């Protein structure tokens, strides 16, 4: 079976031109921050897949159910709360927390040709890519309706896969994330401080941000709901423009309103502060102070330090609890046990499992099948395969326990064309599905560390990224991979397609 | 009275940053076509005014009424129709024509301080700027609601002009233009040719187009209404991808559907073919053939050659007809006659008026007060003031009659800040209001050359451009001037503001 469909040079040229124009006119772009001047800035389109990438339909449905289940589950909440001990000296005046999480999955094909989703990351702060994917999903659906994905020659469905609108699920990421922020803003209520006349949402962002296209649309959508929303850079701007009242309201003075009353911050949405370097680099000395000021305040945090500390590794442990994981398995009814999905996830500490992992990781041959990942917040900084022994040799042994060792994923054979400033690529690709979960919860009964789920947002929303199969790292904004949308096909069609691909030369 | 309001460095920095991000995320951009590669292209924000520019409210209302009147008026239609003689050998199989016109005005302040609108151009083909202005208008309204235009220090309304949302009229240009194309598409009806299964709208565009942001949104809006819409470049692509059936249906084969049936073209919307060079330059030999093929076809043309030939000069003559012009004058009731508004518009031919104009234009001193304009389609190619005598000296005298001579306009003293890739400018500015008129008409009773108005679209929509007062040319996409939106204030406030500006150092 063939996919993408056969196309002529003229079709390709037309498609490329259409995609560039669509991206330019819809803000599917990255800023070239080095060109940023007072009066102008250059941009280029963010990497995009020319065709939506095939993805097995049943697994996506399963996954959504599973994520909702996980976010509502007491097991998960208990882990979140367990981290409270680490910041308990601070004390809280706000019982509510907003979570905008992104759980990342890749397809893993076992030797028998069966395909399943495997979790690769769980992100609890500054979850990005949702707005870009929303745009690319809209674009792929536009291109489908304009006939851009029709085959160059008439074909029948036994040899090629012809997409219809029903293969391309719409993305609701922008509206779902916005809706979560609106709920948190509403739960905060009117201003408490007599100095403030109204409340506002504050986005804490990185300086010299090239990825405004993934953040600004949320801000505009909030303004469309009459919720004042402002951006402040971590950290000097947070410290200069906010203050805590004695009763811990967080006040914000926008530069555009120097003569007006300050606003009281209802929600702080972090799109910064997720990397250790942001707290320790030169000129970042005050980021910790800024973060603590926000955390001490009455504002609803997205996320709180507590939920930020819910790292990938911890969530993986939660998933390993019996009964949670079953929901994640394909509906075929097979009794695939926990071991089958997470057995090859090891700590790198001095426990028995950790010592086994160290042995696998230090060996040139066995390390080939693994990825070494920092156990803190996911995304980037991974070490792949045969690079692991050398990396560990240069890393003090007392730091090894900050990593986990995870088996590499055997990706099914899927083809696509990728377009980015690095060029056009045609060949095998690997996709990553990020499922967003947006929920608002409240702690209740502090002594027991329990939480109560107030609201979780539907529809579920996602990001979808695709890279050349030959590239390890997946970071579109850094130039590895492209934003994409899934073309959902039946599992048996997907499996047959992948098998055909392996058999062809 | 002060406007823009006083602002601090920090406010300005914030505003500039906000505007760049808004433009990037909303496609308010120009492509840098020299950077166009297979897989990427650079863009930068189109020039934009930091603040909406003040404009007297009453004059705008007058103007809308007037334009509707003009487009419905028999006098105007008769002039349109009179041009039919020039193309009558072609013969028509389509009685309907779609007009998307743009009439441009500037403010003219007489020595007594009274301000009125003066028509400077009338455009009947490829009227641009409407979508850019729609975006900048949306942006200014967003910036107003986020408090970006509040003064740095508290001020009262006697010394500074504080904008509220009611000063900033929304723009409906995208929806009105789209709606005109939909009406023309509907009037065409189902495909007539047995070879075609569906109809489509064709945009004829320029190659290497840097201004896609002003065209593509109309195309996407048509797809949103389930109307297939495609772009073809003038001219090789028009000739290669379209054909005329014996009964003169225009068929189009999109490159994305080589194996599918062709589509029958219902409407041809020209965003190219408005400059003589497009028909005569190297490699443009076939543009005339392409244009004639379209004109011969059954498709509704926007515009037909007939309405294209309705040049600025001809419309000016229509306006000079007694009774039409009165509607254009301020509602103050003054009996300002025709002479007052258009007296200083001269032909450059060998009539008595033409000979007088030649004398004014050749004189170094008197030429200072005039602009020499090609009498064909407006926009660009103008010669200003003291450059006129030299220009005429280099132009064969038999070509002089292709120009008209128009008195320069005395612009009121209005301040603003402009931002473009050329830099930031702060100082006196001159604005140009373009009023779009969208209407569909049908010829009836060919012998008499009469037409019947089928539909004209409300709400009226506009473009608004502003340039530094020191620059003659107004072409934002070429880097002269910025897109803008009008901040409507009462005439007396506007007059007082301009007077204060003249008195301050």
mmCIF file of C-alpha atoms in Angstrom, chain B residues 70-187:
data_model
loop_
_atom_site.group_PDB
_atom_site.id
_atom_site.type_symbol
_atom_site.label_atom_id
_atom_site.label_comp_id
_atom_site.label_asym_id
_atom_site.label_seq_id
_atom_site.Cartn_x
_atom_site.Cartn_y
_atom_site.Cartn_z
ATOM 1 C CA UNK B 70 -21.848 56.661 -7.202
ATOM 2 C CA UNK B 71 -21.703 52.919 -7.824
ATOM 3 C CA UNK B 72 -25.456 52.686 -8.266
ATOM 4 C CA UNK B 73 -25.672 55.729 -10.417
ATOM 5 C CA UNK B 74 -26.586 55.622 -14.065
ATOM 6 C CA UNK B 75 -24.049 58.271 -14.930
ATOM 7 C CA UNK B 76 -21.235 56.079 -13.708
ATOM 8 C CA UNK B 77 -22.661 52.984 -15.359
ATOM 9 C CA UNK B 78 -22.949 54.833 -18.675
ATOM 10 C CA UNK B 79 -19.271 55.698 -18.572
ATOM 11 C CA UNK B 80 -18.410 52.093 -17.787
ATOM 12 C CA UNK B 81 -20.484 51.018 -20.703
ATOM 13 C CA UNK B 82 -19.123 53.597 -23.092
ATOM 14 C CA UNK B 83 -15.811 51.759 -23.075
ATOM 15 C CA UNK B 84 -17.521 48.746 -24.575
ATOM 16 C CA UNK B 85 -16.768 50.082 -28.043
ATOM 17 C CA UNK B 86 -13.080 49.348 -27.537
ATOM 18 C CA UNK B 87 -13.551 45.618 -27.058
ATOM 19 C CA UNK B 88 -16.780 45.030 -28.972
ATOM 20 C CA UNK B 89 -15.129 42.764 -31.550
ATOM 21 C CA UNK B 90 -14.722 40.164 -28.827
ATOM 22 C CA UNK B 91 -18.377 39.606 -28.033
ATOM 23 C CA UNK B 92 -19.673 38.600 -24.602
ATOM 24 C CA UNK B 93 -21.350 35.391 -23.395
ATOM 25 C CA UNK B 94 -21.595 36.539 -19.796
ATOM 26 C CA UNK B 95 -23.880 39.415 -18.899
ATOM 27 C CA UNK B 96 -22.667 39.784 -15.320
ATOM 28 C CA UNK B 97 -19.633 41.633 -14.069
ATOM 29 C CA UNK B 98 -18.273 41.815 -10.555
ATOM 30 C CA UNK B 99 -16.693 45.072 -9.439
ATOM 31 C CA UNK B 100 -14.357 45.314 -6.480
ATOM 32 C CA UNK B 101 -13.372 48.963 -6.610
ATOM 33 C CA UNK B 102 -11.328 51.140 -4.320
ATOM 34 C CA UNK B 103 -11.720 54.902 -4.290
ATOM 35 C CA UNK B 104 -8.868 56.702 -2.507
ATOM 36 C CA UNK B 105 -9.169 59.955 -0.604
ATOM 37 C CA UNK B 106 -6.898 62.238 1.318
ATOM 38 C CA UNK B 107 -7.739 64.993 3.724
ATOM 39 C CA UNK B 108 -7.269 68.474 2.339
ATOM 40 C CA UNK B 109 -7.059 71.407 4.738
ATOM 41 C CA UNK B 110 -7.829 74.801 3.299
ATOM 42 C CA UNK B 111 -6.168 77.917 4.739
ATOM 43 C CA UNK B 112 -9.228 78.598 6.902
ATOM 44 C CA UNK B 113 -8.592 75.287 8.693
ATOM 45 C CA UNK B 114 -11.565 73.449 7.190
ATOM 46 C CA UNK B 115 -10.874 69.868 6.284
ATOM 47 C CA UNK B 116 -12.467 67.827 3.541
ATOM 48 C CA UNK B 117 -11.887 64.609 1.627
ATOM 49 C CA UNK B 118 -10.370 64.774 -1.826
ATOM 50 C CA UNK B 119 -10.382 61.869 -4.242
ATOM 51 C CA UNK B 120 -6.892 60.966 -5.400
ATOM 52 C CA UNK B 121 -7.378 57.654 -7.201
ATOM 53 C CA UNK B 122 -10.084 55.343 -8.430
ATOM 54 C CA UNK B 123 -9.030 51.709 -8.848
ATOM 55 C CA UNK B 124 -11.054 49.101 -10.660
ATOM 56 C CA UNK B 125 -8.671 46.142 -10.836
ATOM 57 C CA UNK B 126 -6.651 44.190 -8.291
ATOM 58 C CA UNK B 127 -7.608 46.568 -5.497
ATOM 59 C CA UNK B 128 -5.175 45.741 -2.727
ATOM 60 C CA UNK B 129 -4.555 46.674 0.877
ATOM 61 C CA UNK B 130 -7.995 45.776 2.166
ATOM 62 C CA UNK B 131 -6.950 42.617 3.989
ATOM 63 C CA UNK B 132 -3.806 44.183 5.439
ATOM 64 C CA UNK B 133 -5.863 47.104 6.706
ATOM 65 C CA UNK B 134 -8.445 44.714 8.111
ATOM 66 C CA UNK B 135 -5.658 43.053 10.121
ATOM 67 C CA UNK B 136 -4.091 46.306 11.315
ATOM 68 C CA UNK B 137 -7.520 47.579 12.305
ATOM 69 C CA UNK B 138 -8.060 44.406 14.351
ATOM 70 C CA UNK B 139 -4.624 44.922 15.887
ATOM 71 C CA UNK B 140 -5.246 48.536 16.861
ATOM 72 C CA UNK B 141 -8.518 47.521 18.466
ATOM 73 C CA UNK B 142 -6.723 44.761 20.383
ATOM 74 C CA UNK B 143 -4.041 47.191 21.554
ATOM 75 C CA UNK B 144 -6.691 49.660 22.659
ATOM 76 C CA UNK B 145 -8.494 47.057 24.775
ATOM 77 C CA UNK B 146 -5.231 45.922 26.387
ATOM 78 C CA UNK B 147 -4.596 49.516 27.507
ATOM 79 C CA UNK B 148 -1.619 50.136 25.221
ATOM 80 C CA UNK B 149 -2.901 53.585 24.273
ATOM 81 C CA UNK B 150 -3.385 54.927 27.780
ATOM 82 C CA UNK B 151 -1.285 58.013 28.485
ATOM 83 C CA UNK B 152 1.860 57.653 30.617
ATOM 84 C CA UNK B 153 0.531 60.273 33.013
ATOM 85 C CA UNK B 154 -3.096 60.895 33.937
ATOM 86 C CA UNK B 155 -4.535 63.437 31.514
ATOM 87 C CA UNK B 156 -7.816 65.189 30.985
ATOM 88 C CA UNK B 157 -9.664 65.328 27.720
ATOM 89 C CA UNK B 158 -8.983 69.025 27.157
ATOM 90 C CA UNK B 159 -5.280 68.420 26.603
ATOM 91 C CA UNK B 160 -5.059 64.913 25.194
ATOM 92 C CA UNK B 161 -7.254 62.612 23.141
ATOM 93 C CA UNK B 162 -7.896 59.297 24.895
ATOM 94 C CA UNK B 163 -9.142 56.629 22.543
ATOM 95 C CA UNK B 164 -11.973 54.328 23.462
ATOM 96 C CA UNK B 165 -13.268 51.360 21.499
ATOM 97 C CA UNK B 166 -15.943 53.591 19.962
ATOM 98 C CA UNK B 167 -13.272 55.633 18.164
ATOM 99 C CA UNK B 168 -12.075 52.553 16.289
ATOM 100 C CA UNK B 169 -14.551 51.251 13.706
ATOM 101 C CA UNK B 170 -14.152 47.556 12.877
ATOM 102 C CA UNK B 171 -13.198 46.705 9.306
ATOM 103 C CA UNK B 172 -15.239 44.213 7.298
ATOM 104 C CA UNK B 173 -13.094 44.192 4.179
ATOM 105 C CA UNK B 174 -12.336 40.481 4.114
ATOM 106 C CA UNK B 175 -15.946 39.439 4.588
ATOM 107 C CA UNK B 176 -17.334 42.006 2.135
ATOM 108 C CA UNK B 177 -14.922 41.129 -0.674
ATOM 109 C CA UNK B 178 -15.510 37.429 -0.049
ATOM 110 C CA UNK B 179 -19.232 37.981 -0.090
ATOM 111 C CA UNK B 180 -18.999 39.723 -3.486
ATOM 112 C CA UNK B 181 -17.142 36.773 -4.968
ATOM 113 C CA UNK B 182 -19.696 34.365 -3.492
ATOM 114 C CA UNK B 183 -22.557 36.305 -5.138
ATOM 115 C CA UNK B 184 -20.838 36.231 -8.523
ATOM 116 C CA UNK B 185 -20.155 32.505 -8.090
ATOM 117 C CA UNK B 186 -23.819 31.903 -7.241
ATOM 118 C CA UNK B 187 -25.078 33.900 -10.215
#
